Amino acid sequence: MERILIIEDEPSIAELERDYLELNQYEADIAATGREGLERLKTNAYRLVLLDLMLPDMDGYEVCRKIREVSEIPIIMVTAKNEDIDMIRGLGRGADDFIAKPFNPNQLIARVKAHIARYDRLTSSGPGKDEDIRIGDLLIQPGTRKVFAGNQEKTLTAKEFDLLLFMAASPNQVFSKEHLLEQVWGFDFYGDVTTVTVHIRRLREKIEKDPSEPDYIETVWGVGYRFKR
């Protein structure tokens, strides 16, 4: 059975998440603090992390950052804070998704399944999957998941890399935000494309010489984005 790590200090919420995960054939471990969660990650192979934002010893942002130093497994933040700034901060630390409390348990399970499936698809091997992509002075290496702009390596979060690779693999094709959300994040569109907007902005800051006049990721007004070649 696939194992999920729940980092949540409210027992009733943690137990609800665990119960629904087990009903759907997952194993689930619960950590009540950020430090306990990080220790469990060192000794267990988890497929996904459900991460509370407000923890007693450190906040979820810091836990997320520390997880991303060692792993690219999907992270879903489960939080009572639902402001855009909280989402932006979480995505900037490497979170893949947000779900607000109180949540629909069935929707939570749907997102867990979708993120695991998407992660497997994006990291599985296949014909030509590890071939480098070079456009201008930008080099994308799928095999090592590294990106270079000029001669400088850029540090991308897991989802930033997935988004960049998805678009660069189909240059000059226009993608709507909804389509990018579905293909890269792997869950049905729920009406909020802020996730895509934030990731596009952060990618431009990292790979473009002038983010306000991008050479690679172009906005197609009223439609979405395309990767120019």
PDB file of C-alpha atoms in Angstrom:
ATOM      1  CA  MET A   1       0.000   0.000   0.000  1.00  0.00           C
ATOM      2  CA  GLU A   2       1.154   3.532  -0.739  1.00  0.00           C
ATOM      3  CA  ARG A   3       2.021   5.602   2.311  1.00  0.00           C
ATOM      4  CA  ILE A   4       1.036   9.217   2.984  1.00  0.00           C
ATOM      5  CA  LEU A   5       2.509  11.462   5.685  1.00  0.00           C
ATOM      6  CA  ILE A   6       0.075  13.744   7.540  1.00  0.00           C
ATOM      7  CA  ILE A   7       1.737  16.625   9.415  1.00  0.00           C
ATOM      8  CA  GLU A   8      -1.118  18.055  11.468  1.00  0.00           C
ATOM      9  CA  ASP A   9      -1.391  19.054  15.138  1.00  0.00           C
ATOM     10  CA  GLU A  10      -5.202  18.953  15.390  1.00  0.00           C
ATOM     11  CA  PRO A  11      -6.028  15.308  16.207  1.00  0.00           C
ATOM     12  CA  SER A  12      -9.585  15.445  14.850  1.00  0.00           C
ATOM     13  CA  ILE A  13      -8.419  16.705  11.436  1.00  0.00           C
ATOM     14  CA  ALA A  14      -5.438  14.350  11.287  1.00  0.00           C
ATOM     15  CA  GLU A  15      -7.635  11.366  12.142  1.00  0.00           C
ATOM     16  CA  LEU A  16     -10.240  12.399   9.557  1.00  0.00           C
ATOM     17  CA  GLU A  17      -7.566  12.597   6.868  1.00  0.00           C
ATOM     18  CA  ARG A  18      -6.126   9.239   7.930  1.00  0.00           C
ATOM     19  CA  ASP A  19      -9.550   7.550   7.969  1.00  0.00           C
ATOM     20  CA  TYR A  20     -10.400   8.680   4.444  1.00  0.00           C
ATOM     21  CA  LEU A  21      -6.949   7.764   3.157  1.00  0.00           C
ATOM     22  CA  GLU A  22      -7.239   4.281   4.631  1.00  0.00           C
ATOM     23  CA  LEU A  23     -10.716   3.880   3.129  1.00  0.00           C
ATOM     24  CA  ASN A  24      -9.046   4.547  -0.214  1.00  0.00           C
ATOM     25  CA  GLN A  25      -6.329   1.950   0.279  1.00  0.00           C
ATOM     26  CA  TYR A  26      -3.533   4.228   1.480  1.00  0.00           C
ATOM     27  CA  GLU A  27      -1.443   3.846   4.599  1.00  0.00           C
ATOM     28  CA  ALA A  28      -1.123   7.046   6.625  1.00  0.00           C
ATOM     29  CA  ASP A  29       1.277   8.177   9.351  1.00  0.00           C
ATOM     30  CA  ILE A  30       0.529  11.192  11.534  1.00  0.00           C
ATOM     31  CA  ALA A  31       3.118  13.650  12.853  1.00  0.00           C
ATOM     32  CA  ALA A  32       1.906  16.340  15.251  1.00  0.00           C
ATOM     33  CA  THR A  33       4.882  18.676  14.777  1.00  0.00           C
ATOM     34  CA  GLY A  34       7.048  19.802  11.910  1.00  0.00           C
ATOM     35  CA  ARG A  35      10.171  18.263  13.413  1.00  0.00           C
ATOM     36  CA  GLU A  36       8.456  14.907  13.878  1.00  0.00           C
ATOM     37  CA  GLY A  37       7.299  15.005  10.275  1.00  0.00           C
ATOM     38  CA  LEU A  38      10.785  15.761   8.997  1.00  0.00           C
ATOM     39  CA  GLU A  39      12.214  12.899  11.053  1.00  0.00           C
ATOM     40  CA  ARG A  40       9.632  10.487   9.651  1.00  0.00           C
ATOM     41  CA  LEU A  41      10.567  11.538   6.111  1.00  0.00           C
ATOM     42  CA  LYS A  42      14.150  10.473   6.790  1.00  0.00           C
ATOM     43  CA  THR A  43      13.191   6.892   7.592  1.00  0.00           C
ATOM     44  CA  ASN A  44      10.076   6.178   5.503  1.00  0.00           C
ATOM     45  CA  ALA A  45       9.241   6.228   1.800  1.00  0.00           C
ATOM     46  CA  TYR A  46       6.195   8.461   1.400  1.00  0.00           C
ATOM     47  CA  ARG A  47       4.265   9.170  -1.792  1.00  0.00           C
ATOM     48  CA  LEU A  48       2.798  12.519  -0.684  1.00  0.00           C
ATOM     49  CA  VAL A  49       2.663  14.885   2.290  1.00  0.00           C
ATOM     50  CA  LEU A  50      -0.458  16.559   3.688  1.00  0.00           C
ATOM     51  CA  LEU A  51       0.959  19.557   5.516  1.00  0.00           C
ATOM     52  CA  ASP A  52      -0.811  21.838   7.982  1.00  0.00           C
ATOM     53  CA  LEU A  53       0.262  25.469   7.767  1.00  0.00           C
ATOM     54  CA  MET A  54       0.014  26.276  11.494  1.00  0.00           C
ATOM     55  CA  LEU A  55       2.135  23.909  13.580  1.00  0.00           C
ATOM     56  CA  PRO A  56       3.278  24.296  17.206  1.00  0.00           C
ATOM     57  CA  ASP A  57       7.037  24.238  16.604  1.00  0.00           C
ATOM     58  CA  MET A  58       7.526  25.697  13.109  1.00  0.00           C
ATOM     59  CA  ASP A  59       5.181  26.895  10.407  1.00  0.00           C
ATOM     60  CA  GLY A  60       4.284  24.846   7.363  1.00  0.00           C
ATOM     61  CA  TYR A  61       6.265  27.137   5.074  1.00  0.00           C
ATOM     62  CA  GLU A  62       9.504  26.203   6.838  1.00  0.00           C
ATOM     63  CA  VAL A  63       8.602  22.508   6.866  1.00  0.00           C
ATOM     64  CA  CYS A  64       7.832  22.674   3.146  1.00  0.00           C
ATOM     65  CA  ARG A  65      11.154  24.364   2.429  1.00  0.00           C
ATOM     66  CA  LYS A  66      13.057  21.701   4.369  1.00  0.00           C
ATOM     67  CA  ILE A  67      11.218  18.878   2.581  1.00  0.00           C
ATOM     68  CA  ARG A  68      12.113  20.414  -0.774  1.00  0.00           C
ATOM     69  CA  GLU A  69      15.785  20.350   0.151  1.00  0.00           C
ATOM     70  CA  VAL A  70      15.700  16.545   0.039  1.00  0.00           C
ATOM     71  CA  SER A  71      12.605  15.443  -1.874  1.00  0.00           C
ATOM     72  CA  GLU A  72      10.286  16.385  -4.746  1.00  0.00           C
ATOM     73  CA  ILE A  73       7.272  14.315  -3.644  1.00  0.00           C
ATOM     74  CA  PRO A  74       3.930  16.163  -3.863  1.00  0.00           C
ATOM     75  CA  ILE A  75       3.038  18.441  -0.945  1.00  0.00           C
ATOM     76  CA  ILE A  76      -0.546  19.557  -0.338  1.00  0.00           C
ATOM     77  CA  MET A  77      -0.953  22.298   2.256  1.00  0.00           C
ATOM     78  CA  VAL A  78      -4.127  21.962   4.316  1.00  0.00           C
ATOM     79  CA  THR A  79      -4.832  25.268   5.990  1.00  0.00           C
ATOM     80  CA  ALA A  80      -7.436  27.503   7.569  1.00  0.00           C
ATOM     81  CA  LYS A  81      -5.636  30.490   6.015  1.00  0.00           C
ATOM     82  CA  ASN A  82      -7.002  31.084   2.534  1.00  0.00           C
ATOM     83  CA  GLU A  83      -5.528  34.427   1.482  1.00  0.00           C
ATOM     84  CA  ASP A  84      -3.692  34.807  -1.819  1.00  0.00           C
ATOM     85  CA  ILE A  85      -0.519  35.837   0.007  1.00  0.00           C
ATOM     86  CA  ASP A  86      -0.544  32.552   1.934  1.00  0.00           C
ATOM     87  CA  MET A  87      -0.863  30.586  -1.309  1.00  0.00           C
ATOM     88  CA  ILE A  88       1.920  32.590  -2.927  1.00  0.00           C
ATOM     89  CA  ARG A  89       4.236  31.987   0.036  1.00  0.00           C
ATOM     90  CA  GLY A  90       3.427  28.277   0.083  1.00  0.00           C
ATOM     91  CA  LEU A  91       3.960  27.833  -3.645  1.00  0.00           C
ATOM     92  CA  GLY A  92       7.193  29.758  -3.354  1.00  0.00           C
ATOM     93  CA  ARG A  93       8.450  27.256  -0.779  1.00  0.00           C
ATOM     94  CA  GLY A  94       7.599  24.384  -3.126  1.00  0.00           C
ATOM     95  CA  ALA A  95       4.039  23.324  -2.245  1.00  0.00           C
ATOM     96  CA  ASP A  96       2.069  21.743  -5.078  1.00  0.00           C
ATOM     97  CA  ASP A  97      -1.452  22.547  -3.949  1.00  0.00           C
ATOM     98  CA  PHE A  98      -3.610  24.171  -1.270  1.00  0.00           C
ATOM     99  CA  ILE A  99      -6.882  23.017   0.223  1.00  0.00           C
ATOM    100  CA  ALA A 100      -8.728  25.125   2.788  1.00  0.00           C
ATOM    101  CA  LYS A 101     -10.285  23.974   6.056  1.00  0.00           C
ATOM    102  CA  PRO A 102     -13.011  22.922   6.407  1.00  0.00           C
ATOM    103  CA  PHE A 103     -12.570  20.700   3.384  1.00  0.00           C
ATOM    104  CA  ASN A 104     -14.570  18.065   1.565  1.00  0.00           C
ATOM    105  CA  PRO A 105     -12.757  14.767   2.313  1.00  0.00           C
ATOM    106  CA  ASN A 106     -13.664  13.344  -1.090  1.00  0.00           C
ATOM    107  CA  GLN A 107     -12.105  16.348  -2.817  1.00  0.00           C
ATOM    108  CA  LEU A 108      -8.986  15.931  -0.705  1.00  0.00           C
ATOM    109  CA  ILE A 109      -8.682  12.268  -1.730  1.00  0.00           C
ATOM    110  CA  ALA A 110      -9.227  13.195  -5.387  1.00  0.00           C
ATOM    111  CA  ARG A 111      -6.354  15.649  -5.223  1.00  0.00           C
ATOM    112  CA  VAL A 112      -4.105  13.152  -3.447  1.00  0.00           C
ATOM    113  CA  LYS A 113      -4.716  10.571  -6.179  1.00  0.00           C
ATOM    114  CA  ALA A 114      -4.237  13.093  -8.959  1.00  0.00           C
ATOM    115  CA  HIS A 115      -0.979  14.497  -7.571  1.00  0.00           C
ATOM    116  CA  ILE A 116       0.516  11.039  -7.101  1.00  0.00           C
ATOM    117  CA  ALA A 117      -0.500   9.997 -10.619  1.00  0.00           C
ATOM    118  CA  ARG A 118       0.864  13.216 -12.107  1.00  0.00           C
ATOM    119  CA  TYR A 119       4.130  12.889 -10.215  1.00  0.00           C
ATOM    120  CA  ASP A 120       4.543   9.337 -11.506  1.00  0.00           C
ATOM    121  CA  ARG A 121       3.835  10.424 -15.070  1.00  0.00           C
ATOM    122  CA  LEU A 122       6.272  13.313 -14.962  1.00  0.00           C
ATOM    123  CA  THR A 123       9.087  11.290 -13.399  1.00  0.00           C
ATOM    124  CA  SER A 124       8.649   8.022 -15.301  1.00  0.00           C
ATOM    125  CA  SER A 125      11.050   7.101 -18.048  1.00  0.00           C
ATOM    126  CA  GLY A 126      10.036   6.990 -21.692  1.00  0.00           C
ATOM    127  CA  PRO A 127      11.334   7.456 -25.257  1.00  0.00           C
ATOM    128  CA  GLY A 128      13.117  10.791 -25.523  1.00  0.00           C
ATOM    129  CA  LYS A 129      12.054  11.855 -22.052  1.00  0.00           C
ATOM    130  CA  ASP A 130      15.617  12.487 -20.859  1.00  0.00           C
ATOM    131  CA  GLU A 131      16.750  14.394 -23.949  1.00  0.00           C
ATOM    132  CA  ASP A 132      18.003  17.900 -23.184  1.00  0.00           C
ATOM    133  CA  ILE A 133      16.045  20.866 -24.488  1.00  0.00           C
ATOM    134  CA  ARG A 134      18.115  23.870 -25.570  1.00  0.00           C
ATOM    135  CA  ILE A 135      16.456  27.092 -26.701  1.00  0.00           C
ATOM    136  CA  GLY A 136      18.630  30.195 -26.982  1.00  0.00           C
ATOM    137  CA  ASP A 137      20.774  30.345 -23.866  1.00  0.00           C
ATOM    138  CA  LEU A 138      18.304  28.226 -21.911  1.00  0.00           C
ATOM    139  CA  LEU A 139      19.131  24.566 -21.229  1.00  0.00           C
ATOM    140  CA  ILE A 140      16.619  22.179 -19.645  1.00  0.00           C
ATOM    141  CA  GLN A 141      17.881  18.757 -18.579  1.00  0.00           C
ATOM    142  CA  PRO A 142      14.939  16.421 -17.814  1.00  0.00           C
ATOM    143  CA  GLY A 143      17.183  13.568 -16.707  1.00  0.00           C
ATOM    144  CA  THR A 144      18.807  15.572 -13.917  1.00  0.00           C
ATOM    145  CA  ARG A 145      15.930  18.071 -13.546  1.00  0.00           C
ATOM    146  CA  LYS A 146      18.389  20.943 -13.884  1.00  0.00           C
ATOM    147  CA  VAL A 147      17.921  24.258 -15.692  1.00  0.00           C
ATOM    148  CA  PHE A 148      20.631  26.630 -16.887  1.00  0.00           C
ATOM    149  CA  ALA A 149      20.135  30.172 -18.176  1.00  0.00           C
ATOM    150  CA  GLY A 150      23.371  31.184 -19.825  1.00  0.00           C
ATOM    151  CA  ASN A 151      26.014  29.390 -17.807  1.00  0.00           C
ATOM    152  CA  GLN A 152      24.192  29.812 -14.514  1.00  0.00           C
ATOM    153  CA  GLU A 153      22.188  27.004 -12.938  1.00  0.00           C
ATOM    154  CA  LYS A 154      18.756  28.109 -11.721  1.00  0.00           C
ATOM    155  CA  THR A 155      17.094  26.675  -8.632  1.00  0.00           C
ATOM    156  CA  LEU A 156      13.502  25.711  -9.432  1.00  0.00           C
ATOM    157  CA  THR A 157      10.871  24.090  -7.278  1.00  0.00           C
ATOM    158  CA  ALA A 158       9.512  20.743  -8.446  1.00  0.00           C
ATOM    159  CA  LYS A 159       6.360  22.278  -9.940  1.00  0.00           C
ATOM    160  CA  GLU A 160       8.265  25.162 -11.528  1.00  0.00           C
ATOM    161  CA  PHE A 161      10.415  22.614 -13.328  1.00  0.00           C
ATOM    162  CA  ASP A 162       7.411  20.483 -14.322  1.00  0.00           C
ATOM    163  CA  LEU A 163       5.617  23.526 -15.732  1.00  0.00           C
ATOM    164  CA  LEU A 164       8.669  24.737 -17.642  1.00  0.00           C
ATOM    165  CA  LEU A 165       9.352  21.285 -19.089  1.00  0.00           C
ATOM    166  CA  PHE A 166       5.721  20.778 -20.114  1.00  0.00           C
ATOM    167  CA  MET A 167       5.617  24.081 -22.019  1.00  0.00           C
ATOM    168  CA  ALA A 168       9.105  23.825 -23.513  1.00  0.00           C
ATOM    169  CA  ALA A 169       8.341  20.335 -24.836  1.00  0.00           C
ATOM    170  CA  SER A 170       5.585  21.892 -26.992  1.00  0.00           C
ATOM    171  CA  PRO A 171       7.089  25.225 -28.129  1.00  0.00           C
ATOM    172  CA  ASN A 172       4.837  27.863 -29.691  1.00  0.00           C
ATOM    173  CA  GLN A 173       1.693  26.042 -28.547  1.00  0.00           C
ATOM    174  CA  VAL A 174      -0.718  28.201 -26.570  1.00  0.00           C
ATOM    175  CA  PHE A 175      -1.964  26.739 -23.293  1.00  0.00           C
ATOM    176  CA  SER A 176      -4.792  28.112 -21.212  1.00  0.00           C
ATOM    177  CA  LYS A 177      -4.234  28.435 -17.472  1.00  0.00           C
ATOM    178  CA  GLU A 178      -6.901  25.805 -16.924  1.00  0.00           C
ATOM    179  CA  HIS A 179      -5.131  23.358 -19.226  1.00  0.00           C
ATOM    180  CA  LEU A 180      -1.788  23.924 -17.526  1.00  0.00           C
ATOM    181  CA  LEU A 181      -3.416  23.411 -14.144  1.00  0.00           C
ATOM    182  CA  GLU A 182      -4.921  20.130 -15.264  1.00  0.00           C
ATOM    183  CA  GLN A 183      -1.856  18.785 -17.075  1.00  0.00           C
ATOM    184  CA  VAL A 184       0.885  19.841 -14.666  1.00  0.00           C
ATOM    185  CA  TRP A 185      -0.932  19.753 -11.329  1.00  0.00           C
ATOM    186  CA  GLY A 186      -3.142  16.889 -12.346  1.00  0.00           C
ATOM    187  CA  PHE A 187      -6.496  17.744 -10.807  1.00  0.00           C
ATOM    188  CA  ASP A 188      -9.721  19.091 -12.256  1.00  0.00           C
ATOM    189  CA  PHE A 189     -10.010  22.859 -12.456  1.00  0.00           C
ATOM    190  CA  TYR A 190     -11.807  24.182  -9.366  1.00  0.00           C
ATOM    191  CA  GLY A 191     -12.055  27.805 -10.411  1.00  0.00           C
ATOM    192  CA  ASP A 192      -8.746  29.261  -9.161  1.00  0.00           C
ATOM    193  CA  VAL A 193      -5.834  29.685 -11.568  1.00  0.00           C
ATOM    194  CA  THR A 194      -3.716  31.697  -9.131  1.00  0.00           C
ATOM    195  CA  THR A 195      -1.409  28.702  -8.827  1.00  0.00           C
ATOM    196  CA  VAL A 196      -0.463  28.889 -12.509  1.00  0.00           C
ATOM    197  CA  THR A 197      -0.103  32.674 -12.486  1.00  0.00           C
ATOM    198  CA  VAL A 198       2.264  32.565  -9.508  1.00  0.00           C
ATOM    199  CA  HIS A 199       4.420  29.847 -11.048  1.00  0.00           C
ATOM    200  CA  ILE A 200       4.676  31.644 -14.384  1.00  0.00           C
ATOM    201  CA  ARG A 201       5.742  34.825 -12.618  1.00  0.00           C
ATOM    202  CA  ARG A 202       8.371  33.004 -10.569  1.00  0.00           C
ATOM    203  CA  LEU A 203       9.705  31.171 -13.629  1.00  0.00           C
ATOM    204  CA  ARG A 204      10.125  34.447 -15.477  1.00  0.00           C
ATOM    205  CA  GLU A 205      12.015  35.904 -12.527  1.00  0.00           C
ATOM    206  CA  LYS A 206      14.414  32.970 -12.649  1.00  0.00           C
ATOM    207  CA  ILE A 207      15.010  32.303 -16.359  1.00  0.00           C
ATOM    208  CA  GLU A 208      14.284  35.575 -18.172  1.00  0.00           C
ATOM    209  CA  LYS A 209      16.834  38.346 -18.587  1.00  0.00           C
ATOM    210  CA  ASP A 210      13.984  40.859 -18.222  1.00  0.00           C
ATOM    211  CA  PRO A 211      10.816  39.325 -16.697  1.00  0.00           C
ATOM    212  CA  SER A 212       8.768  42.283 -17.901  1.00  0.00           C
ATOM    213  CA  GLU A 213       9.862  41.578 -21.505  1.00  0.00           C
ATOM    214  CA  PRO A 214      10.148  37.783 -21.553  1.00  0.00           C
ATOM    215  CA  ASP A 215      12.096  35.975 -24.252  1.00  0.00           C
ATOM    216  CA  TYR A 216      10.633  32.560 -23.490  1.00  0.00           C
ATOM    217  CA  ILE A 217       7.304  32.524 -21.659  1.00  0.00           C
ATOM    218  CA  GLU A 218       4.913  34.770 -23.545  1.00  0.00           C
ATOM    219  CA  THR A 219       1.466  35.865 -22.364  1.00  0.00           C
ATOM    220  CA  VAL A 220      -1.235  35.458 -25.004  1.00  0.00           C
ATOM    221  CA  TRP A 221      -3.797  37.912 -23.705  1.00  0.00           C
ATOM    222  CA  GLY A 222      -7.219  36.459 -23.112  1.00  0.00           C
ATOM    223  CA  VAL A 223      -5.972  32.930 -23.814  1.00  0.00           C
ATOM    224  CA  GLY A 224      -2.990  31.858 -21.700  1.00  0.00           C
ATOM    225  CA  TYR A 225       0.717  31.310 -22.237  1.00  0.00           C
ATOM    226  CA  ARG A 226       3.119  29.840 -24.743  1.00  0.00           C
ATOM    227  CA  PHE A 227       6.792  29.002 -24.756  1.00  0.00           C
ATOM    228  CA  LYS A 228       8.455  30.802 -27.634  1.00  0.00           C
ATOM    229  CA  ARG A 229      11.110  29.066 -29.687  1.00  0.00           C
TER     230      ARG A 229
END
